[in-house]
Amino acid sequence: MPTRILPAVGDADAVRSLTTLLSQLPDAEPVAPVTDSTQLVDTLARLAAESIDELPEVVVVHERIGPVPALELIREVALRFPAVGVILVTSDASPGLFQAAMDYGARGLVALPLSYEELASRVNAVAQWSMGVRRHLGAGGDVFSGVGGTVVTVSGAKGGVGATLTAIQLALAAQASGRSAALLDMDLQTGDIASYLDIQFRRSVVDLAAINDISPRVLADAVFRHDTGVALLLAPGDGERGEEVTDRAARHIVSALRSRYEVVVIDCGAQLSGASAAAVEMADTALLVTTPDVVAVRGAKRTVRMWDRLQIRKAEETTIVVNRHTRGTEIQPALIQRITGTGIAVTAIPANFKELQGAVDAGRVHELDGKSTVKQALWALAGELGLVKGTEGAVQQRRVGRARGADRAALTFRRRKEIGR
C-alpha cells in the first residue's frame, strides 16, 4: 500500500523541492500540498470526518509554515489526529530543536538542505509508526481517533448575567444525551463552578499549566469526575494562582480536553485574560451571555468590539444568548443583535429566578427540576448548538470554524501585551 504524504509548506520554492523529492520515494503517494496552517487542519478534519483510513500516514511540516508557528501546528495535529505522523523540515537540526519537536508531538525531523536518503529514511519510519497506530485503533485501543470534540466558550457581558449557570447546564445536557462532556472553569480568579456543584477538590487547571505534554493519564488525574459524569477542570481555590495559566498553557489544555471529550464547555467569566482569550479564539462556538437591560447590553457591545480590536473573534462569529428574558421588556433579542452586530441564539432563557434559588443556594444546580422553564430553555439551547445527540448536523456546520481557531491562536502572543495594558 503506498504511503500518502501531505506536505505543508508556505514557501513556493520549498514546495517545489520538497514535492520533487517526495515523488521520487518508493511507494510514496504525495498529495496536493497545503500552504498554511488553516488549510492543513481543514484538510485533515475533512478527511478524518469521513474515516481515519482517509488520513495521510505522514504530514511534512516546513519550518516557515504560517500563520501558526510550526511547533504549535505540530502539537495541534498530534493532539487532534493522533494516527498521523508529523515530520518537521527545518534548517536548525540542533539537539535543542530536535527535543522540542519531539515534545510537541513530531515523529521525526529532517534538516535543510533536503537529502533524499534522510527524507526517505524518516518518511519510511514515520509511515510504519502511523500504520501501527491505526492497527491499534482498529483493535479498540484507547486512542481518540476523531477530529476532536466541539468546544463552546461561555462569556458574560458583565458579572452576574448567568454565564456560569449557562455553561454548567450546557455540559449537563450534553452528558445526559450520551456524549462525553468536560466543563472547564477558565474564570481563573473568581470561578465558582465548584460552589454551584457543592464539591471539594484538590487539583485545578493550574496543575496542568506547566506541563507541555498533557497525556491522557495526566489529564485524568487533574479532572474531577462529577456524579453526573461530567469531567470538571476547575479554577484554583487561590485566585492569584490563576496568573500561572498563560495563553499558551490554555491552548494546550483546551486541545487536550478536545482530544478526549466530545463536548468541551468553557466558562470564561466576564473578565478577559490571556488564557480566556486563547480559549475564545480556539472555540467552535463563542457564546456571550447578556441580560436585556441597558447596562448589560452596553457591556456586550463593549466586549464584542474589544474581541474584534484584539482580533480574538469577529462579531459575526459570536453568538449572543439572552438570559432573564421576558416578553414585556423593551430590549428584545432582535434589538440586541442589531446593537452588537453578532449572531443571536434562537433560544432565550426566561426570567424565573425563583426556580433556581433553592438549587443555587444548596449548590445543587445539577438537580434542578426538569420542569423548570430555565432548565428546559438551557437544554434547548444545547440542542440548538448541536451539543446533544441527535443534532449532529449542527456539529458538522460548526466544524468549519474549528480550524480558524488555530490561526486566531497564532496571534495570541502579540495581543496579550495589548490586553495587559
PDB file of N, CA and C in Angstrom, residues 237 260 286 322 334:
ATOM      1  N   GLY A 237      -8.428  27.353  43.830  1.00  0.00           N
ATOM      2  CA  GLY A 237      -9.060  27.905  45.020  1.00  0.00           C
ATOM      3  C   GLY A 237      -8.467  29.242  45.416  1.00  0.00           C
ATOM      4  N   ARG A 260     -10.044  14.400  24.079  1.00  0.00           N
ATOM      5  CA  ARG A 260     -10.541  13.305  24.917  1.00  0.00           C
ATOM      6  C   ARG A 260     -12.048  13.323  25.135  1.00  0.00           C
ATOM      7  N   ALA A 286     -18.562  30.615  20.242  1.00  0.00           N
ATOM      8  CA  ALA A 286     -18.311  31.517  21.366  1.00  0.00           C
ATOM      9  C   ALA A 286     -19.623  32.189  21.743  1.00  0.00           C
ATOM     10  N   VAL A 322     -29.518  35.557  25.305  1.00  0.00           N
ATOM     11  CA  VAL A 322     -30.256  36.491  26.154  1.00  0.00           C
ATOM     12  C   VAL A 322     -30.824  35.730  27.347  1.00  0.00           C
ATOM     13  N   ALA A 334     -33.832  40.742  19.090  1.00  0.00           N
ATOM     14  CA  ALA A 334     -33.550  41.303  17.764  1.00  0.00           C
ATOM     15  C   ALA A 334     -32.843  42.650  17.876  1.00  0.00           C
TER      16      ALA A 334
END
